[in-house]
Coordinates of C-alpha atoms and ligand atoms in Angstrom, one line a residue:
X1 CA -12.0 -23.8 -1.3
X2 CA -11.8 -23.4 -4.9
X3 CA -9.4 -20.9 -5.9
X4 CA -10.7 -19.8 -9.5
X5 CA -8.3 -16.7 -9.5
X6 CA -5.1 -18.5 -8.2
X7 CA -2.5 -18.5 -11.2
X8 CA -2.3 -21.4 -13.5
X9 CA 1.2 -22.1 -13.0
X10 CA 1.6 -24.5 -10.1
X11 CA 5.2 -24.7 -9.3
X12 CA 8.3 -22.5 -9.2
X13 CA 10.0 -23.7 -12.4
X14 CA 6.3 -23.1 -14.1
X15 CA 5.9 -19.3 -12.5
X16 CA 10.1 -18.6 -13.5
X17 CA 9.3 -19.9 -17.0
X18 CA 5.7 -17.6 -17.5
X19 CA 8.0 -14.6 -15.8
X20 CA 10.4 -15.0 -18.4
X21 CA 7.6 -14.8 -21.3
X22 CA 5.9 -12.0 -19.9
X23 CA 9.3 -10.1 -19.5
X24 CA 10.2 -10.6 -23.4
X25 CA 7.0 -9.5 -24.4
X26 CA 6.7 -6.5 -22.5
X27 CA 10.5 -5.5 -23.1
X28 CA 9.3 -5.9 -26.9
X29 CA 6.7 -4.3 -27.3
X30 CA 7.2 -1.2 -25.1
X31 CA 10.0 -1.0 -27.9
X32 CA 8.2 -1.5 -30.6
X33 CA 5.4 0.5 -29.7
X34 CA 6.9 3.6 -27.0
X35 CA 8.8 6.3 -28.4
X36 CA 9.9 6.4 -24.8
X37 CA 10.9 3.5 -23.9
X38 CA 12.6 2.8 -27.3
X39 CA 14.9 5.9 -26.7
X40 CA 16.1 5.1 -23.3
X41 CA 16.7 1.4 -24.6
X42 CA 18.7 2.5 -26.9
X43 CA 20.5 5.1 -24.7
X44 CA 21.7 1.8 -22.2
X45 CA 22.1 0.1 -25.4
X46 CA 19.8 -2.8 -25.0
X47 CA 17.8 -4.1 -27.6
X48 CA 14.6 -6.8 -26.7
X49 CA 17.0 -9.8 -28.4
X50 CA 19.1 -9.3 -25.5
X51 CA 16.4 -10.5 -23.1
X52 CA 17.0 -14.4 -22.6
X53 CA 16.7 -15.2 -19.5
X54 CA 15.3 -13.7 -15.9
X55 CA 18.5 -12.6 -14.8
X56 CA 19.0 -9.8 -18.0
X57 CA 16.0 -7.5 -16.1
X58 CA 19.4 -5.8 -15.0
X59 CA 20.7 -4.9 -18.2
X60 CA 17.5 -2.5 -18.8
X61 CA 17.3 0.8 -17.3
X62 CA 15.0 2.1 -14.9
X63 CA 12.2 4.3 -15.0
X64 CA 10.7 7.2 -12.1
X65 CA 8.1 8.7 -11.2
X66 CA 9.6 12.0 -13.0
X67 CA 9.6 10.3 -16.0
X68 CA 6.0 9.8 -15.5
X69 CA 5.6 13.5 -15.0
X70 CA 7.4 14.4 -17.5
X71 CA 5.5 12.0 -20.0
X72 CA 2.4 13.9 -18.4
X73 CA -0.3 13.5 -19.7
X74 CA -0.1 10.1 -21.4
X75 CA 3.3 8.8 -20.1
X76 CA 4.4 5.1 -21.1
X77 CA 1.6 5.1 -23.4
X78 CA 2.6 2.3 -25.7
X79 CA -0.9 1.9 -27.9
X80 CA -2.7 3.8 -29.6
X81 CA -5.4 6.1 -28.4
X82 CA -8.3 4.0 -29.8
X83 CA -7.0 0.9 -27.3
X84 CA -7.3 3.4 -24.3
X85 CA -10.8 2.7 -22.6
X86 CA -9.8 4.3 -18.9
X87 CA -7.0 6.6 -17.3
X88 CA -6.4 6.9 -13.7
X89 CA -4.5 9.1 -11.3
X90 CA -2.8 8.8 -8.4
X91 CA -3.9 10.7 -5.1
X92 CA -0.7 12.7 -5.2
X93 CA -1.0 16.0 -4.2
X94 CA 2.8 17.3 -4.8
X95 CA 4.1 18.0 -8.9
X96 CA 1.8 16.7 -11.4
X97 CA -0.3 13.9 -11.1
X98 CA 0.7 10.5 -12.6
X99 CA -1.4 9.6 -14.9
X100 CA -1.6 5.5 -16.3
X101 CA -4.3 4.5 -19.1
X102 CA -5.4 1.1 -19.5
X103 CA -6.8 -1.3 -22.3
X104 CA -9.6 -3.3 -22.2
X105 CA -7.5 -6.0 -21.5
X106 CA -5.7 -4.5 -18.5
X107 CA -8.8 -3.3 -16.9
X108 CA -9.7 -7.2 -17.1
X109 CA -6.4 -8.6 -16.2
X110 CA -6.5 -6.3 -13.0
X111 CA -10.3 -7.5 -12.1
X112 CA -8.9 -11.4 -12.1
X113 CA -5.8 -10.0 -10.3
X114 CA -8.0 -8.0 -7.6
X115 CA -10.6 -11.5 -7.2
X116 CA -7.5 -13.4 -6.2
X117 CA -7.2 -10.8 -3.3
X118 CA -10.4 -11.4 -2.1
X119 CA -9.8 -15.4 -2.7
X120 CA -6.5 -15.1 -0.8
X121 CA -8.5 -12.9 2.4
X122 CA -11.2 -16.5 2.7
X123 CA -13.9 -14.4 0.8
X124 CA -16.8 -16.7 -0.4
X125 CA -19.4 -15.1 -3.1
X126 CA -21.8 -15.1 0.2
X127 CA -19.8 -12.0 1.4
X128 CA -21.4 -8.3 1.0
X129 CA -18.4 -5.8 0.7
X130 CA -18.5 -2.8 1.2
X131 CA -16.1 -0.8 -0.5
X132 CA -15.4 2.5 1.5
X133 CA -12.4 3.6 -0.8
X134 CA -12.7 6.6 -3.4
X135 CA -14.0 6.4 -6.2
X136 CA -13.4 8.7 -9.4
X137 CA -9.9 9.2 -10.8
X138 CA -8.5 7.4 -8.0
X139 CA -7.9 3.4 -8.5
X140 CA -9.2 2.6 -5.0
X141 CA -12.6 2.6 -5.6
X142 CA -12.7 0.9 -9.1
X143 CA -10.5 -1.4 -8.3
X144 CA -12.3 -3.0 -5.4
X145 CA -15.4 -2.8 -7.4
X146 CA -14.3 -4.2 -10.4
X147 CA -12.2 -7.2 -8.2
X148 CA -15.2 -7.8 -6.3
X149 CA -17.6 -7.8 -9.2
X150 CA -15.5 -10.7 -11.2
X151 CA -15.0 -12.5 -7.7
X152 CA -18.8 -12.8 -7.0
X153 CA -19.7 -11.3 -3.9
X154 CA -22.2 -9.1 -3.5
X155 CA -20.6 -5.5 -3.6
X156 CA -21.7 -1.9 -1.4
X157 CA -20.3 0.7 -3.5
X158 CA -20.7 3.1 -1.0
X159 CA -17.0 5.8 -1.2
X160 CA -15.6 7.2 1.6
X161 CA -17.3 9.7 4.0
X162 CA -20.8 9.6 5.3
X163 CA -20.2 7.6 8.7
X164 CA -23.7 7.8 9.6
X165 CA -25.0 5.8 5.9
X166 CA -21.9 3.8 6.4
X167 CA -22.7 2.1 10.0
X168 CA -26.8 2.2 8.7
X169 CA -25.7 0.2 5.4
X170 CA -23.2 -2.2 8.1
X171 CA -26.6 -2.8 10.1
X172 CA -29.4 -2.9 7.4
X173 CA -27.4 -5.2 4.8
X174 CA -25.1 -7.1 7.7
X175 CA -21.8 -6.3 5.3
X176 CA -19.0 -9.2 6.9
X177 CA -16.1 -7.6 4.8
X178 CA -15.5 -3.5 4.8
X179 CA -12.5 -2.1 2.5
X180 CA -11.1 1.0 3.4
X181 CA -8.2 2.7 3.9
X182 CA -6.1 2.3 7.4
X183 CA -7.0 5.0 8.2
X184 CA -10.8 5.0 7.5
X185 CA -10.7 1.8 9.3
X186 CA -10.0 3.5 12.3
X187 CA -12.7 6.2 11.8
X188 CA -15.1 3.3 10.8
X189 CA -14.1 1.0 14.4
X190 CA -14.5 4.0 16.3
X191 CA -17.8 4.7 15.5
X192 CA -18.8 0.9 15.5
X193 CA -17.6 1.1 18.9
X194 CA -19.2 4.3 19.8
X195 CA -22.6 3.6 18.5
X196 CA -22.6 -0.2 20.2
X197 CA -23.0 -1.5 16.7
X198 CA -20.6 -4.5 17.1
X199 CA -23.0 -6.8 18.2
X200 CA -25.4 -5.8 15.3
X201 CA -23.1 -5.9 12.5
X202 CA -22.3 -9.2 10.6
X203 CA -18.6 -8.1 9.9
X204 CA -16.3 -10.4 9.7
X205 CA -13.4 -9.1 7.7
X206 CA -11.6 -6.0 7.5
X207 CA -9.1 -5.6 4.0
X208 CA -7.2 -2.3 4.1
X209 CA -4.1 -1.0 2.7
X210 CA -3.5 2.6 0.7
X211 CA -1.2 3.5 3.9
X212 CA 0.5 2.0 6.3
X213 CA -1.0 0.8 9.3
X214 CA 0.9 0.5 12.3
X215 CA 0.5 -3.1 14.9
X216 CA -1.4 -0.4 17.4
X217 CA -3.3 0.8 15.2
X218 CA -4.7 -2.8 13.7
X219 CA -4.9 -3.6 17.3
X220 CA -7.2 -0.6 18.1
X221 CA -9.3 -1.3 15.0
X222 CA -9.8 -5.1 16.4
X223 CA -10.5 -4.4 19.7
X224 CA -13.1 -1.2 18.7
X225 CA -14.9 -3.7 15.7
X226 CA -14.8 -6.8 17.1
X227 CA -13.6 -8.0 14.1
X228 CA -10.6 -10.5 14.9
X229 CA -6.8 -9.3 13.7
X230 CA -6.5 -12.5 11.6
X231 CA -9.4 -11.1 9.8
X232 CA -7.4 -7.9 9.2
X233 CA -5.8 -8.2 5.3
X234 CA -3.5 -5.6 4.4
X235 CA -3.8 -5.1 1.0
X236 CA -0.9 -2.6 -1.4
X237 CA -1.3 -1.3 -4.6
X238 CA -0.3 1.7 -6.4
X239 CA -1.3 3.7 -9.6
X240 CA 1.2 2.8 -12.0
X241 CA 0.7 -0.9 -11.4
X242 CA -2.6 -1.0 -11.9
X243 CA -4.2 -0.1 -8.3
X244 CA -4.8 -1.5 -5.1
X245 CA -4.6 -5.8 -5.4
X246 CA -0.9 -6.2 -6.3
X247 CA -1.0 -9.2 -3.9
X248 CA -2.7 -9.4 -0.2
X249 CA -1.5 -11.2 3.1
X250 CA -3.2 -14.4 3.4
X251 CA -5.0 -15.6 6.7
X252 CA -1.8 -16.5 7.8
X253 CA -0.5 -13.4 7.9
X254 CA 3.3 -14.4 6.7
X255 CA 3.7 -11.4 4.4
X256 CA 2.1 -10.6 1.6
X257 CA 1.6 -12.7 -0.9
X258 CA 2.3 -10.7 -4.3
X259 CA 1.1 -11.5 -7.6
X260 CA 4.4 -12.8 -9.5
X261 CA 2.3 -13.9 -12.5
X262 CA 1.1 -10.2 -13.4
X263 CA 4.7 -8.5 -12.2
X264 CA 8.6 -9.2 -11.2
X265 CA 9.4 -7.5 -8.2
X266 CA 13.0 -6.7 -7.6
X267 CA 14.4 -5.6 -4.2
X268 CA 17.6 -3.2 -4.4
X269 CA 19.3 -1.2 -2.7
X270 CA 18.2 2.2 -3.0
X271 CA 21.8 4.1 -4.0
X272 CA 23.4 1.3 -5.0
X273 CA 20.4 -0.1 -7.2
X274 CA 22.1 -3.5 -6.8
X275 CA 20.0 -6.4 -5.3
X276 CA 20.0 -6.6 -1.4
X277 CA 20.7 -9.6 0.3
X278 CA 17.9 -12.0 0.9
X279 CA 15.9 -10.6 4.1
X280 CA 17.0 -7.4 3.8
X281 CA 15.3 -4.3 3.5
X282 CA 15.5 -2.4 -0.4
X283 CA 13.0 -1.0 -2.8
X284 CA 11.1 -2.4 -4.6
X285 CA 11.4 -2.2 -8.2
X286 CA 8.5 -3.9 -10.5
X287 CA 8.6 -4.8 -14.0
X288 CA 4.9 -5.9 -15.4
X289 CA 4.8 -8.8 -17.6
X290 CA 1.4 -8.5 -19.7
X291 CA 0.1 -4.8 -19.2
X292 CA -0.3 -2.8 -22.4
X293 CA -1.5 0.5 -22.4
X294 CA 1.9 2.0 -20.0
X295 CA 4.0 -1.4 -19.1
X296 CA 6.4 -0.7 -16.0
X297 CA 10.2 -1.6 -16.8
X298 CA 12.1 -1.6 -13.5
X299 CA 9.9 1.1 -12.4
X300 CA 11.3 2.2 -8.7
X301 CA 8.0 2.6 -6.5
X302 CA 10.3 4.2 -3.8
X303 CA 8.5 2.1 -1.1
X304 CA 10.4 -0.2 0.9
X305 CA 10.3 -3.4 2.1
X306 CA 12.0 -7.2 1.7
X307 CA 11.3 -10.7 0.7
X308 CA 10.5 -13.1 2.8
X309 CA 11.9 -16.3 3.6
X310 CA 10.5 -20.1 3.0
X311 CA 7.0 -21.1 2.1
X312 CA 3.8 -20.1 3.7
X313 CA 1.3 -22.6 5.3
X314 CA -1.6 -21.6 3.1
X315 CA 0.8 -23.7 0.6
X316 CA 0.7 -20.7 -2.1
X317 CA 3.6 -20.8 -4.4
X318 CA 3.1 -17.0 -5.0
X319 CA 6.3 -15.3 -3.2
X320 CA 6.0 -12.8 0.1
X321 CA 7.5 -9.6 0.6
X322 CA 6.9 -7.9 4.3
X323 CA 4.3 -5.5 4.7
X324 CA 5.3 -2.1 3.0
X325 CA 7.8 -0.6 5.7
X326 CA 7.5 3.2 4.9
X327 CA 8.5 5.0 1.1
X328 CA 12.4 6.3 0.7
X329 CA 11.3 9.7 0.7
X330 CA 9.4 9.4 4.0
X331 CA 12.1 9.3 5.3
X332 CA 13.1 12.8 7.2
X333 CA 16.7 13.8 8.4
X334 CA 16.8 15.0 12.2
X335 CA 20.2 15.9 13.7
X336 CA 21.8 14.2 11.5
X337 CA 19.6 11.1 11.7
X338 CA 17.9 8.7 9.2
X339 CA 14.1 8.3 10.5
X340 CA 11.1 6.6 9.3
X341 CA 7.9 7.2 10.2
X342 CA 7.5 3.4 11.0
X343 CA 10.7 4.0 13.6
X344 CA 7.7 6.1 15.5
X345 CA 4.9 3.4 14.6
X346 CA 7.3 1.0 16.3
X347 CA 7.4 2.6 19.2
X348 CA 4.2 4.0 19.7
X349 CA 3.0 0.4 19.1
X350 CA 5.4 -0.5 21.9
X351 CA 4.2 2.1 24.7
X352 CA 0.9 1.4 27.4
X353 CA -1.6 4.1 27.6
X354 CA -2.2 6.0 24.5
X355 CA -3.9 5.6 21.7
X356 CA -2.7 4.7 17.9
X357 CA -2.6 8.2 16.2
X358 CA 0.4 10.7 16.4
X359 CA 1.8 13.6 14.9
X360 CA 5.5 14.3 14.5
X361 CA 6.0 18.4 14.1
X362 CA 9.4 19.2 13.2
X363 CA 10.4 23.2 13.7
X364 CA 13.9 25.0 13.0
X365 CA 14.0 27.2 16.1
X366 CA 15.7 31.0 16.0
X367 CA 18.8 30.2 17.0
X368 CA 19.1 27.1 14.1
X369 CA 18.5 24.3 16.1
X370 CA 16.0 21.8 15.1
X371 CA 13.3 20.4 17.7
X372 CA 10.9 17.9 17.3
X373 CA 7.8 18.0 18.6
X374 CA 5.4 14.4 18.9
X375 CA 1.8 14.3 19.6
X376 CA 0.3 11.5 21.1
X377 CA -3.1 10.5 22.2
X378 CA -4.0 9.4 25.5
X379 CA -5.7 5.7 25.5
X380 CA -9.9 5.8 25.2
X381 CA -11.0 6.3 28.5
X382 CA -8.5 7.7 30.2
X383 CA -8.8 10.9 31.5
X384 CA -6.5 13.8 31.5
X385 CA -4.0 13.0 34.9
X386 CA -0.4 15.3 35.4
X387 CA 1.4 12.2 37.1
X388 CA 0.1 9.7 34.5
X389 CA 0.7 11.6 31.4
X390 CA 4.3 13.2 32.7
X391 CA 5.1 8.9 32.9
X392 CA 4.1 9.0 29.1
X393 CA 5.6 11.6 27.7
X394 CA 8.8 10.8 29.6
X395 CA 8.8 7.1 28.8
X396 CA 8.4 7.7 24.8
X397 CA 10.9 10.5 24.9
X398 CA 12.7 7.5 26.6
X399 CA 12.1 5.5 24.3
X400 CA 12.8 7.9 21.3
X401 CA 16.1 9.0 22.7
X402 CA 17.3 5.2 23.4
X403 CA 16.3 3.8 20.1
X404 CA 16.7 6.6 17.4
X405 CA 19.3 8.5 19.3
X406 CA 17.3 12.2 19.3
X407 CA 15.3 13.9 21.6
X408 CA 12.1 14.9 21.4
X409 CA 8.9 16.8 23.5
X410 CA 6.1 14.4 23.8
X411 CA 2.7 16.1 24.2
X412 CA -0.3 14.0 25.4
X413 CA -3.5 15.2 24.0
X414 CA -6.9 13.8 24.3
X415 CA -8.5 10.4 22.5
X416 CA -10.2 11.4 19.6
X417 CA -8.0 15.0 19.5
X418 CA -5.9 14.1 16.8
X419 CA -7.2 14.5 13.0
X420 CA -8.9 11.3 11.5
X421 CA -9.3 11.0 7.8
X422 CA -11.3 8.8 5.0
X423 CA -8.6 8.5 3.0
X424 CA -4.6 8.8 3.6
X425 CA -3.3 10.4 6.9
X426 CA -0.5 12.4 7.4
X427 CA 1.7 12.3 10.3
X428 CA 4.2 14.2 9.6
X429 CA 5.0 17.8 9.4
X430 CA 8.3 19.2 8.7
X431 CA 7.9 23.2 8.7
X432 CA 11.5 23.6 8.8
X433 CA 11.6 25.7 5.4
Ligands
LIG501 O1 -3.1 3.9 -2.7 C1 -3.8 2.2 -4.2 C2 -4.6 1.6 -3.1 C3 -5.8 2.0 -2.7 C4 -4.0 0.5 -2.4 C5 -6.5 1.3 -1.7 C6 -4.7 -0.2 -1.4 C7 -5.9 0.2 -1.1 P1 -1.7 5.4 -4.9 O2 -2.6 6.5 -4.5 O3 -1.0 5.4 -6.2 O4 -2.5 4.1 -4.9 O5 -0.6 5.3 -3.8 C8 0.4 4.2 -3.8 O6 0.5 4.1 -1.4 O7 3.3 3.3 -3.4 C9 2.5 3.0 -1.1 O8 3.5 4.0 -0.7 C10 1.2 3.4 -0.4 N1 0.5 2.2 -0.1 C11 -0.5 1.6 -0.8 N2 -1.0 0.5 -0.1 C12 -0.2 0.4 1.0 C13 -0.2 -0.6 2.1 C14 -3.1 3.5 -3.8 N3 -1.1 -1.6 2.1 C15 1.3 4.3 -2.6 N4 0.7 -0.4 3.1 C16 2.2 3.1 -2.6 C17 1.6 0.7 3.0 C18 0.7 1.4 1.0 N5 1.6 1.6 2.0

């Protein structure tokens, strides 16, 4: 196939060499043109001269979300007004929003930087999409619009919500590719399944991302749609770079393939800040190379995951990094431990007989002691049976106990008893005060 959105470098040296241009000119003009930026340069003492070659990203200093919030309402902004044609916000419901604006040219540069995504999933301009993702202040939306628009397919701007119009539109105009959320791709298979639609759908591709999904829950949406898990694309983005599209896991599903033309990614450890070794799990820290309005320099996203290793068989010189293993502060201290929400995926994924949702409840009880509480749902079909659902519980709180070294009550509630949601779900609840 044609790959009109693939970058036009074509080997390493070519991609190193563009990296190193695009780093220069953002370092100089955020500068030139960001009272912000310009400050904390100055304070670490670097100047855009001192850029020469890929390696001096680590003589600049980082930026955070709080200096986002603190730049509130235009943070980053490094043109003027009259060159802003959009803002966007993140979904974050904690502090202030984050706010980005874009250009002209960065709403265009992230269009041919979305089409690539759909390129990258096997899309042809046959495909109807239809975009289930939010639209409004959000990037979702937009930015599968706006991706699919450039690529050529024929696009179902439908939003979230509405399951009833949503299985009617996968019926009356046979969508093959649906983009959602993980978590609306659950809701979505479920009621596929449940109204016997799969035979009378045309869908052939599922692209999802926003969250992440665990391997039981891609399972669950494969088995309930039909559609097949190498169809299932995984596809990150946040806010402040852009949106969703920041690169997507080909059909070969080695990682995902991230767009090294448009940013740097840098994986470091998250105390240290120093880079981890290869394979190994940091943050990742991105520094854009042509975006105008609010460039990134070494902004840390907080999520978490690692590069991966060798090439890919899709031949793609575009790097990998491993799906996105949880955020840094995800992470929740029990007794002392270090967990992840993905530590629970993992195991969930791992255990027969229940389905892919859960809830972890943690409580400080009265005399100081904390507890830990997590729900699981029985597997569809199964019906409510003391001897088999004592095995459960006691084989996750197994389970739990052997790998993460705590103990915790498993509950086993119903299929379908657990919250589902259109857009981001949260798991976990920590009313420990
Ligand atoms: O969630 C953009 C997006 C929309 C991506 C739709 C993909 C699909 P924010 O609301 O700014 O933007 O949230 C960004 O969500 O830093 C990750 O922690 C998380 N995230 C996004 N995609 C994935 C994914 C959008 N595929 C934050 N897997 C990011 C895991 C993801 N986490």
């Amino acid at each position: 196939m044609e790959h009109r959105f693939d970058a036009r470098q074509k080997t390493e040296a070519e991609l190193l060499a563009f990296q190193l241009e695009g780093l220069k000119w953002t370092v100089n003009h955020a500068y030139q043109h960001s009272d912000y930026y310009r400050e904390k340069f100055n304070e670490a003492e670097v100047k855009p001269g001192d850029i020469a070659t890929l390696d001096d990203i680590r003589k600049l200093p980082f930026t955070t979300s709080k200096d986002l919030q603190e730049g509130y309402p235009f943070p980053l902004r490094s043109v003027p007004f009259e060159q802003i044609v959009r803002i966007h916000a993140s979904s974050g419901t904690t502090g202030k929003r984050k706010v980005l604006c874009y250009t002209e040219k960065d709403v265009d540069d992230w269009a041919n930087m979305f089409a690539r995504c759909y390129e990258y999933a096997g899309c042809t301009r046959e495909d109807r999409i239809q975009i289930t993702v939010g639209y409004g202040v959000w990037t979702a939306g937009w930015g599968f619009q706006n991706g699919c628009e450039r690529f050529g397919a024929m696009s179902i701007p439908i939003g979230p919500g509405n399951l009833d119009m949503q299985c009617q539109f996968l019926e009356d105009f046979q969508t093959t590719v649906l983009c959602c959320t993980a978590s609306m791709g659950l809701l979505m298979a479920e009621e596929i399944d449940r109204n016997n639609l799969k035979e009378k759908t045309g869908l052939k591709k599922m692209i999802f991302g926003a969250e992440r999904s665990s391997d039981a829950m891609r399972q669950r949406i494969s088995d309930l749609s039909g559609v097949p898990m190498e169809e299932l694309y995984d596809i990150p983005g946040l806010t402040e770079l852009y949106g969703p599209g920041t690169g997507l896991d080909c059909r070969y599903h080695t990682g995902i393939h991230y767009w090294a033309d448009y940013y740097i990614l840098e994986m470091l450890h998250p105390d240290t800040l120093e880079p981890v070794g290869p394979g190994e799990v940091g943050e990742m820290v991105v520094t854009t190379l042509r975006k105008e309005a609010a460039p990134l320099v070494r902004y840390r996203t907080r999520d978490l995951s690692r590069i991966m290793e060798g090439s890919c068989p899709c031949g793609s010189i575009m790097p990998r990094h491993d799906r996105i293993l949880g955020r840094s502060d995800d992470m929740f201290i029990f007794r002392a431990v270090n967990i992840y929400p993905s530590h629970i995926d993992e195991i969930i994924s791992n255990s027969e007989g229940i389905g892919s949702e859960y809830q972890i409840i943690l409580e400080r009880k009265e005399s100081g002691k904390d507890h830990m509480a997590l729900k699981v749902e029985r597997a569809k079909g199964l019906e409510a049976e003391k001897e088999r659902d004592k095995h459960i519980r006691k084989s996750i709180e197994h389970s739990v106990k052997k790998q993460l070294l705590v103990s915790c009550d498993v509950e086993v509630v119903g299929y379908g008893d657990l919250p589902r949601s259109e857009r981001k779900t949260k798991r976990v609840f920590d009313n420990r005060g």
